Coordinates of C-alpha atoms and ligand atoms in Angstrom, one line a residue:
X246 CA 9.1 10.4 -9.2
X247 CA 7.0 9.7 -12.0
X248 CA 7.2 11.2 -15.6
X249 CA 10.8 11.5 -16.8
X250 CA 14.4 11.7 -15.8
X251 CA 17.4 13.3 -17.7
X252 CA 20.8 11.7 -17.1
X253 CA 23.9 13.4 -18.3
X254 CA 26.5 10.6 -18.9
X255 CA 30.1 10.6 -18.2
X256 CA 30.4 11.6 -14.6
X257 CA 32.2 9.2 -12.5
X258 CA 30.6 8.1 -9.1
X259 CA 32.6 8.9 -5.6
X260 CA 31.4 8.4 -2.2
X261 CA 29.0 6.4 0.1
X262 CA 25.5 5.2 -0.4
X263 CA 23.3 3.6 2.2
X264 CA 21.1 0.6 1.1
X265 CA 17.6 1.2 2.1
X266 CA 15.2 -1.5 3.4
X267 CA 14.3 -4.3 0.9
X268 CA 10.9 -3.6 -1.0
X269 CA 10.4 -7.5 -1.3
X270 CA 10.8 -7.9 2.4
X271 CA 8.7 -4.7 3.2
X272 CA 5.6 -5.8 1.2
X273 CA 5.3 -9.5 2.7
X274 CA 5.8 -8.2 6.0
X275 CA 2.9 -5.7 5.6
X276 CA 0.8 -8.5 4.7
X277 CA 1.9 -10.6 7.7
X278 CA 1.0 -7.6 10.1
X279 CA -2.8 -8.4 9.1
X280 CA -2.5 -11.8 11.2
X281 CA -0.9 -9.8 14.1
X282 CA -3.1 -9.1 17.1
X283 CA -1.3 -6.0 18.2
X284 CA 0.0 -3.0 16.5
X285 CA 3.4 -3.5 14.2
X286 CA 5.9 -1.1 13.5
X287 CA 8.2 -1.5 10.4
X288 CA 11.5 0.7 10.8
X289 CA 13.1 2.8 8.2
X290 CA 10.9 2.0 5.3
X291 CA 11.6 3.6 1.8
X292 CA 8.8 5.7 0.4
X293 CA 7.9 3.3 -2.6
X294 CA 4.9 3.5 -4.5
X295 CA 4.2 -0.2 -4.0
X296 CA 4.5 0.4 -0.3
X297 CA 1.8 3.2 -0.8
X298 CA -0.5 0.7 -2.6
X299 CA 0.0 -1.7 0.3
X300 CA -1.0 1.0 2.7
X301 CA -4.0 1.5 0.6
X302 CA -5.2 -2.1 0.7
X303 CA -4.7 -2.4 4.6
X304 CA -6.8 0.9 5.1
X305 CA -9.5 -0.6 2.7
X306 CA -9.8 -3.7 4.7
X307 CA -10.3 -1.7 7.9
X308 CA -6.5 -1.6 9.2
X309 CA -5.0 1.5 10.4
X310 CA -1.7 2.1 8.4
X311 CA 0.3 5.3 8.4
X312 CA 3.9 6.7 8.3
X313 CA 5.6 7.8 11.5
X314 CA 8.6 9.7 10.2
X315 CA 10.3 6.8 8.4
X316 CA 8.7 4.0 10.2
X317 CA 5.3 2.4 9.3
X318 CA 2.6 1.9 11.8
X319 CA 0.1 -0.8 11.2
X320 CA -2.5 -1.9 13.7
X321 CA -6.1 -3.1 14.1
X322 CA -7.7 -6.4 12.7
X323 CA -9.3 -6.3 9.3
X324 CA -13.0 -6.0 9.1
X325 CA -13.7 -6.0 5.4
X326 CA -12.7 -8.8 3.0
X327 CA -12.8 -6.8 -0.4
X328 CA -9.4 -5.7 -1.5
X329 CA -9.5 -2.5 -3.5
X330 CA -9.2 -3.2 -7.4
X331 CA -7.0 -0.6 -8.4
X332 CA -4.0 -1.4 -6.3
X333 CA -4.7 -5.1 -6.1
X334 CA -4.7 -5.0 -10.1
X335 CA -1.4 -2.7 -10.2
X336 CA 0.9 -4.6 -7.8
X337 CA 2.0 -8.1 -8.1
X338 CA 2.3 -8.3 -4.1
X339 CA -1.2 -7.7 -3.6
X340 CA -1.5 -11.6 -3.9
X341 CA 0.3 -11.9 -0.6
X342 CA -2.6 -10.3 1.4
X343 CA -5.1 -13.0 0.2
X344 CA -3.9 -15.7 2.7
X345 CA -4.0 -13.4 6.0
X346 CA -7.3 -11.9 5.2
X347 CA -8.8 -15.2 4.3
X348 CA -7.3 -16.7 7.7
X349 CA -8.7 -13.7 9.7
X350 CA -12.1 -13.3 7.9
X351 CA -12.8 -16.5 6.4
X352 CA -13.3 -14.8 3.2
X353 CA -11.2 -12.5 0.7
X354 CA -12.6 -10.8 -2.4
X355 CA -9.4 -9.8 -4.5
X356 CA -8.4 -9.9 -8.2
X357 CA -5.7 -11.4 -10.3
X358 CA -2.6 -9.2 -9.3
X359 CA -0.8 -7.0 -11.6
X360 CA 2.7 -5.9 -11.5
X361 CA 5.7 -5.5 -13.9
X362 CA 5.1 -7.3 -17.2
X363 CA 8.1 -9.5 -17.0
X364 CA 6.3 -12.7 -17.7
X365 CA 2.7 -14.2 -17.2
X366 CA 3.1 -14.5 -13.7
X367 CA 0.2 -16.6 -12.7
X368 CA -0.8 -17.1 -9.2
X369 CA -2.2 -20.9 -9.5
X370 CA 0.6 -22.1 -7.0
X371 CA -0.8 -19.7 -4.6
X372 CA -4.2 -20.9 -5.0
X373 CA -3.4 -24.6 -5.2
X374 CA -1.8 -24.5 -1.7
X375 CA -4.7 -22.6 -0.1
X376 CA -7.1 -24.9 -1.6
X377 CA -4.9 -27.8 -0.1
X378 CA -5.3 -25.9 3.2
X379 CA -9.2 -25.8 3.0
X380 CA -10.0 -22.7 0.8
X381 CA -12.4 -22.4 -1.8
X382 CA -11.7 -20.5 -4.9
X383 CA -14.1 -19.0 -7.2
X384 CA -12.7 -16.8 -10.2
X385 CA -15.0 -14.5 -11.7
X386 CA -13.3 -12.7 -14.8
X387 CA -10.4 -10.8 -13.2
X388 CA -12.0 -11.2 -9.6
X389 CA -10.8 -14.0 -7.0
X390 CA -13.0 -15.0 -4.2
X391 CA -11.6 -17.2 -1.8
X392 CA -13.6 -18.5 1.2
X393 CA -12.6 -21.0 4.2
X394 CA -15.8 -21.2 6.2
X395 CA -14.2 -24.1 8.3
X396 CA -11.0 -22.1 8.5
X397 CA -7.6 -23.5 7.1
X398 CA -5.8 -26.6 8.4
X399 CA -2.3 -27.6 7.8
X400 CA -1.1 -29.8 4.9
X401 CA 2.1 -31.1 3.3
X402 CA 2.4 -29.2 -0.1
X403 CA 5.0 -29.6 -2.7
X404 CA 5.6 -26.3 -4.9
X405 CA 5.3 -27.2 -8.5
X406 CA 8.4 -24.6 -9.1
X407 CA 10.4 -22.2 -7.2
X408 CA 8.2 -19.3 -6.1
X409 CA 9.1 -16.8 -3.7
X410 CA 5.3 -15.4 -3.3
X411 CA 4.0 -18.8 -3.1
X412 CA 6.2 -19.8 -0.4
X413 CA 5.2 -16.6 1.5
X414 CA 1.6 -17.4 1.1
X415 CA 2.0 -21.0 2.4
X416 CA 4.0 -19.3 5.3
X417 CA 1.3 -16.8 6.2
X418 CA -1.5 -19.6 5.7
X419 CA 0.4 -22.0 7.9
X420 CA 0.8 -19.6 10.7
X421 CA -3.1 -19.3 10.9
X422 CA -3.9 -23.0 9.9
X423 CA -4.7 -25.6 12.5
X424 CA -1.9 -28.3 12.7
X425 CA 1.3 -28.5 11.0
X426 CA 2.1 -27.4 7.5
X427 CA 5.2 -28.8 5.7
X428 CA 6.3 -27.1 2.4
X429 CA 8.5 -28.9 0.1
X430 CA 10.5 -26.9 -2.9
X431 CA 10.2 -23.6 -0.8
X432 CA 12.1 -20.7 -2.2
X433 CA 15.3 -20.0 -0.3
X434 CA 15.5 -16.3 -0.9
X435 CA 16.6 -14.0 2.1
X436 CA 13.4 -12.4 1.9
X437 CA 11.8 -15.5 2.9
X438 CA 14.2 -15.9 6.0
X439 CA 13.2 -12.2 7.1
X440 CA 9.5 -12.9 7.0
X441 CA 10.2 -16.1 8.8
X442 CA 12.2 -14.1 11.5
X443 CA 9.6 -11.4 11.9
X444 CA 6.8 -14.2 12.2
X445 CA 9.0 -16.2 14.8
X446 CA 9.5 -13.1 16.8
X447 CA 5.7 -12.3 16.7
X448 CA 5.2 -15.7 18.3
X449 CA 4.9 -18.0 15.2
X450 CA 6.6 -21.3 14.8
X451 CA 8.4 -21.3 11.4
X452 CA 11.3 -23.7 10.9
X453 CA 13.5 -24.1 8.0
X454 CA 13.4 -20.7 6.1
X455 CA 16.3 -20.3 3.6
X456 CA 16.2 -24.0 3.0
X457 CA 13.7 -25.6 0.5
X458 CA 11.9 -27.5 3.4
X459 CA 9.7 -25.3 5.6
X460 CA 7.3 -26.3 8.3
X461 CA 4.9 -24.2 10.3
X462 CA 3.1 -25.2 13.3
X463 CA -0.1 -23.5 13.6
X464 CA -2.4 -22.1 14.8
X465 CA -0.3 -19.5 16.5
X466 CA -1.6 -16.0 17.9
X467 CA 0.9 -13.5 16.5
X468 CA 1.6 -10.3 18.5
X469 CA 2.7 -7.0 17.2
X470 CA 6.4 -6.2 17.3
X471 CA 8.7 -3.5 16.1
X472 CA 11.0 -4.7 13.2
X473 CA 13.6 -3.5 11.0
X474 CA 13.5 -5.2 7.4
X475 CA 16.4 -6.6 5.9
X476 CA 18.5 -4.4 3.3
X477 CA 17.4 -4.5 -0.3
X478 CA 20.2 -6.6 -2.1
X479 CA 18.7 -5.5 -5.7
X480 CA 19.4 -1.7 -4.9
X481 CA 22.8 -2.8 -3.6
X482 CA 23.3 -4.4 -7.1
X483 CA 21.8 -1.3 -8.6
X484 CA 24.5 0.6 -7.1
X485 CA 27.5 -1.7 -8.0
X486 CA 26.6 -1.8 -11.5
X487 CA 26.1 2.0 -11.7
X488 CA 29.8 2.4 -10.5
X489 CA 30.7 -0.4 -13.2
X490 CA 28.8 1.7 -15.9
X491 CA 29.8 5.3 -14.7
X492 CA 33.5 4.4 -13.4
X493 CA 34.7 5.8 -9.8
X494 CA 34.7 4.5 -6.4
X495 CA 31.6 3.9 -4.1
X496 CA 31.0 2.5 -0.7
X497 CA 27.7 0.5 -0.7
X498 CA 27.0 0.6 3.1
X499 CA 24.4 -1.5 5.2
X500 CA 24.3 -4.4 3.1
X501 CA 26.1 -7.5 3.3
X502 CA 28.1 -8.5 0.2
X503 CA 26.9 -12.1 0.5
X504 CA 23.3 -10.9 -0.3
X505 CA 24.2 -10.0 -4.1
X506 CA 27.6 -12.0 -4.2
X507 CA 27.0 -13.2 -7.9
X508 CA 26.6 -9.5 -9.0
X509 CA 29.8 -8.5 -7.2
X510 CA 31.7 -11.8 -8.5
X511 CA 30.5 -11.0 -12.2
X512 CA 31.7 -7.1 -11.8
X513 CA 35.0 -8.3 -10.2
X514 CA 35.6 -10.9 -13.1
X515 CA 34.8 -8.0 -15.6
X516 CA 37.4 -5.9 -14.2
X517 CA 36.0 -4.1 -11.4
X518 CA 37.7 -3.6 -7.9
X519 CA 35.6 -5.1 -5.2
X520 CA 36.6 -5.0 -1.5
X521 CA 34.1 -6.9 0.5
X522 CA 33.4 -6.0 4.3
X523 CA 31.0 -7.2 6.9
X524 CA 28.3 -4.8 6.1
X525 CA 29.4 -3.1 3.1
X526 CA 31.1 -3.4 -0.2
X527 CA 33.4 -1.0 -2.0
X528 CA 33.3 -1.2 -5.7
X529 CA 35.5 0.6 -8.2
X530 CA 36.0 0.9 -11.8
X531 CA 38.9 2.7 -13.7
X532 CA 39.8 1.1 -16.9
X533 CA 38.0 -1.0 -19.4
X534 CA 35.7 -3.9 -18.7
X535 CA 35.5 -7.3 -20.2
X536 CA 32.3 -9.2 -21.2
X537 CA 31.0 -11.7 -18.5
X538 CA 30.4 -14.7 -21.0
X539 CA 27.5 -16.8 -20.4
X540 CA 25.3 -16.0 -17.3
X541 CA 22.2 -17.6 -15.9
X542 CA 19.7 -16.3 -13.2
X543 CA 18.0 -18.6 -10.9
X544 CA 16.4 -18.7 -7.3
X545 CA 18.6 -17.7 -4.4
X546 CA 21.9 -18.1 -4.1
X547 CA 22.2 -17.9 -7.9
X548 CA 22.3 -14.7 -9.9
X549 CA 19.0 -12.9 -9.1
X550 CA 16.6 -12.4 -11.9
X551 CA 15.9 -8.6 -10.9
X552 CA 19.9 -8.0 -11.4
X553 CA 19.9 -9.4 -14.9
X554 CA 19.0 -6.2 -16.6
X555 CA 21.1 -4.1 -14.3
X556 CA 24.4 -6.5 -15.0
X557 CA 23.8 -6.2 -18.8
X558 CA 23.5 -2.4 -18.4
X559 CA 27.1 -2.4 -16.6
X560 CA 28.4 -4.5 -19.6
X561 CA 27.0 -2.9 -22.7
X562 CA 30.4 -1.2 -23.5
X563 CA 32.7 -4.0 -22.2
X564 CA 35.2 -5.5 -24.4
X565 CA 33.7 -8.9 -25.2
X566 CA 30.3 -10.4 -25.1
X567 CA 27.8 -11.2 -22.4
X568 CA 25.0 -13.7 -22.8
X569 CA 22.5 -13.6 -20.0
X570 CA 19.6 -16.2 -19.6
X571 CA 16.9 -15.5 -17.4
X572 CA 15.4 -18.8 -16.2
X573 CA 12.8 -17.1 -13.7
X574 CA 10.8 -15.0 -15.9
X575 CA 10.1 -15.2 -19.6
X576 CA 10.3 -11.4 -20.6
X577 CA 12.8 -9.8 -18.4
X578 CA 14.7 -7.8 -21.1
X579 CA 12.3 -5.3 -22.2
X580 CA 15.1 -2.6 -21.6
X581 CA 17.0 -4.1 -24.7
X582 CA 15.2 -1.7 -26.9
X583 CA 16.3 1.1 -24.7
X584 CA 19.9 -0.2 -24.7
X585 CA 19.9 -0.5 -28.7
X586 CA 18.6 3.2 -28.7
X587 CA 21.9 4.2 -26.8
X588 CA 23.8 2.4 -29.7
X589 CA 24.6 -0.7 -27.6
X590 CA 24.9 -4.1 -29.7
X591 CA 22.4 -5.9 -27.9
X592 CA 19.9 -8.7 -29.2
X593 CA 17.0 -10.0 -27.0
X594 CA 15.3 -13.3 -27.9
X595 CA 13.0 -15.0 -25.4
X596 CA 14.8 -15.5 -22.1
X597 CA 18.2 -14.5 -23.4
X598 CA 19.9 -11.1 -23.9
X599 CA 23.2 -10.7 -25.9
X600 CA 25.3 -8.0 -25.5
X601 CA 28.1 -7.8 -27.9
X602 CA 29.7 -4.9 -26.1
X603 CA 32.6 -2.7 -27.3
X604 CA 31.1 0.5 -28.9
X605 CA 30.5 3.6 -27.0
X606 CA 27.0 4.6 -25.9
X607 CA 25.4 7.8 -26.6
X608 CA 22.6 9.5 -25.0
X609 CA 19.1 8.8 -26.4
X610 CA 15.4 9.1 -25.5
X611 CA 14.4 5.9 -24.0
X612 CA 11.1 4.5 -22.1
X613 CA 11.0 2.3 -19.0
X614 CA 9.0 -0.8 -19.2
X615 CA 9.2 -2.2 -16.0
X616 CA 11.0 -1.6 -12.6
X617 CA 14.5 -3.3 -12.9
X618 CA 14.6 -2.5 -16.9
X619 CA 13.9 1.1 -16.0
X620 CA 16.6 1.2 -13.4
X621 CA 19.0 -0.7 -16.0
X622 CA 18.2 2.2 -18.4
X623 CA 19.6 4.7 -15.7
X624 CA 22.6 2.8 -15.2
X625 CA 23.3 2.4 -19.0
X626 CA 22.7 6.3 -19.3
X627 CA 25.6 7.0 -16.4
X628 CA 28.1 5.4 -19.1
X629 CA 26.8 6.9 -22.3
X630 CA 28.1 10.2 -23.9
X631 CA 25.6 13.0 -23.7
X632 CA 22.1 13.1 -22.2
X633 CA 19.5 10.3 -22.0
X634 CA 15.9 11.1 -21.4
X635 CA 14.1 8.2 -19.6
X636 CA 10.2 8.3 -19.8
X637 CA 8.2 5.8 -17.7
X638 CA 9.9 6.6 -14.5
X639 CA 6.7 5.7 -12.3
X640 CA 8.1 1.9 -13.0
X641 CA 11.3 3.0 -11.4
X642 CA 9.5 4.7 -8.3
X643 CA 7.8 1.5 -7.5
X644 CA 11.2 -0.2 -6.2
X645 CA 13.3 2.9 -5.5
X646 CA 12.6 5.7 -3.3
X647 CA 14.7 8.2 -5.1
X648 CA 17.1 6.6 -7.5
X649 CA 17.9 9.8 -8.9
X650 CA 18.8 11.4 -5.8
X651 CA 20.9 8.7 -4.7
X652 CA 22.8 8.6 -7.6
X653 CA 23.1 12.3 -7.5
X654 CA 24.4 12.2 -4.3
X655 CA 27.3 10.2 -5.7
X656 CA 28.2 12.8 -8.3
X657 CA 25.6 11.6 -11.2
X658 CA 24.0 14.5 -13.0
X659 CA 20.4 13.6 -13.0
X660 CA 17.3 15.8 -13.1
Ligands
EPZ829 C1 9.0 -12.0 -6.4 O1 8.1 -12.1 -7.2 C2 9.5 -10.6 -6.3 N1 8.5 -9.7 -5.9 C3 10.2 -10.5 -7.8 O2 10.7 -9.0 -7.8 C4 11.4 -11.3 -8.0 O3 11.8 -11.0 -9.2 C5 10.6 -12.7 -7.9 O4 10.1 -12.8 -6.8 C6 11.8 -13.7 -8.3 O5 12.7 -13.4 -7.2 C7 8.3 -9.7 -4.6 O6 9.0 -10.1 -3.7 C8 7.1 -8.7 -4.5 P1 7.8 -16.0 -8.2 P2 7.1 -13.5 -7.3 O7 6.6 -16.5 -7.6 O8 6.8 -13.9 -6.1 C9 6.0 -18.4 -11.6 C10 11.0 -6.8 -8.6 O9 11.6 -6.2 -9.6 N2 4.9 -18.7 -10.8 O10 9.2 -16.2 -7.5 O11 5.8 -13.0 -8.3 C11 6.1 -17.1 -12.2 O12 5.4 -16.7 -13.3 C12 10.1 -8.1 -8.6 O13 11.2 -6.5 -7.3 C13 3.8 -19.4 -11.3 O14 3.9 -20.2 -12.4 O15 8.0 -14.3 -8.1 C14 7.5 -17.0 -12.5 O16 7.9 -17.4 -13.7 C15 9.8 -8.3 -9.8 N3 2.7 -19.6 -10.6 C16 8.3 -17.9 -11.4 O17 7.2 -18.8 -11.0 C17 2.6 -18.8 -9.3 O18 1.6 -19.2 -8.6 C18 8.9 -17.1 -10.2 O19 8.1 -16.2 -9.8 C19 3.7 -18.2 -8.7 C20 4.8 -17.9 -9.5

């Protein structure tokens, strides 16, 4: 779903939506599969452009990677250390392939990763950790060449700041490194726990995932397994915010409410009805919503940075103001321009977005500038009167296999 999307606002949402597998778990799992000695099957994977980019990277380095129905089958050791520039430069998660390829081949030629322009997003902490584990890093312009002629060895590493990706890089390198790796200041996101569970089922020895202290006993031979990645808590958050914006009653199935508790709590405080189940949540909105006041994002279990634009979109017409500060990325609110075009009283400054709320939204022509900001424009359009045309939908396709179809199945009128 590239190009543009047209949303006819004012249609309440009813029904049940199944939450797909999490993009931010599937991508690291695909990088981890490079370390496995046997074939890996990931079950029920959504067709995301970021996933397709990872398959291209895997094929370019000599692995076999193909869809088998809704599953992904990846096999074969890598034989080439040059990562393809286009995919590497386009997608942030390409950095996750560096450690496994370096561990398997002793060398990897990659590039500074791209990804949504929500901040500088350097990879210095990934490289610091790998250097401390025996890698040499040479940077020539945009290209990065990592070598480890003597292989990788365990280390004790303190992350300078919370980083999901850098935590995953250390976990992957630690599985191949000789000796023990101890990581302080690890990110605690559920996707980290999912990666550790995968690695341990393959024969790895990763302890402490989900806490800020992770230990990995290496080297370990990882066999291939079949694995179902965890559900996408940001997709679940998108659905909850969509109901809050559009009105209606929706069951969000296949994702524990615990995984996106801050979003559900905020919407409930704003006036939505939330019924939490074991593996699903029912979210309803009938009347007027109230502003949520001051909100701050942070590492799990705080409000996810990826959900910030979505919560803002749900509260654009609420009675009362909402102020969201993103403490993870410095440029998360590119979507504010689109919100304003729809008539919302918003003001973005640095890491903060202020939503005055109150007024009705009207359809407009807007452009997505990043993945979650694009999804937030769709959510806002559901609650606007009239038609909204959203350009730049290729950004949305990076993280949603069919956001229009998913919402259409609940009664939204989207082409
Ligand atoms: C992951 O990005 C996710 N992507 C992001 O989701 C998510 O927003 C982010 O984690 C935070 O939860 C994937 O998992 C593929 P970080 P990542 O390293 O790993 C700084 C989406 O919409 N930093 O936790 O890149 C960095 O600049 C995407 O699905 C360094 O300074 O995020 C940022 O300010 C967007 N040096 C902060 O840390 C480094 O070496 C957190 O980044 C690494 C990170």
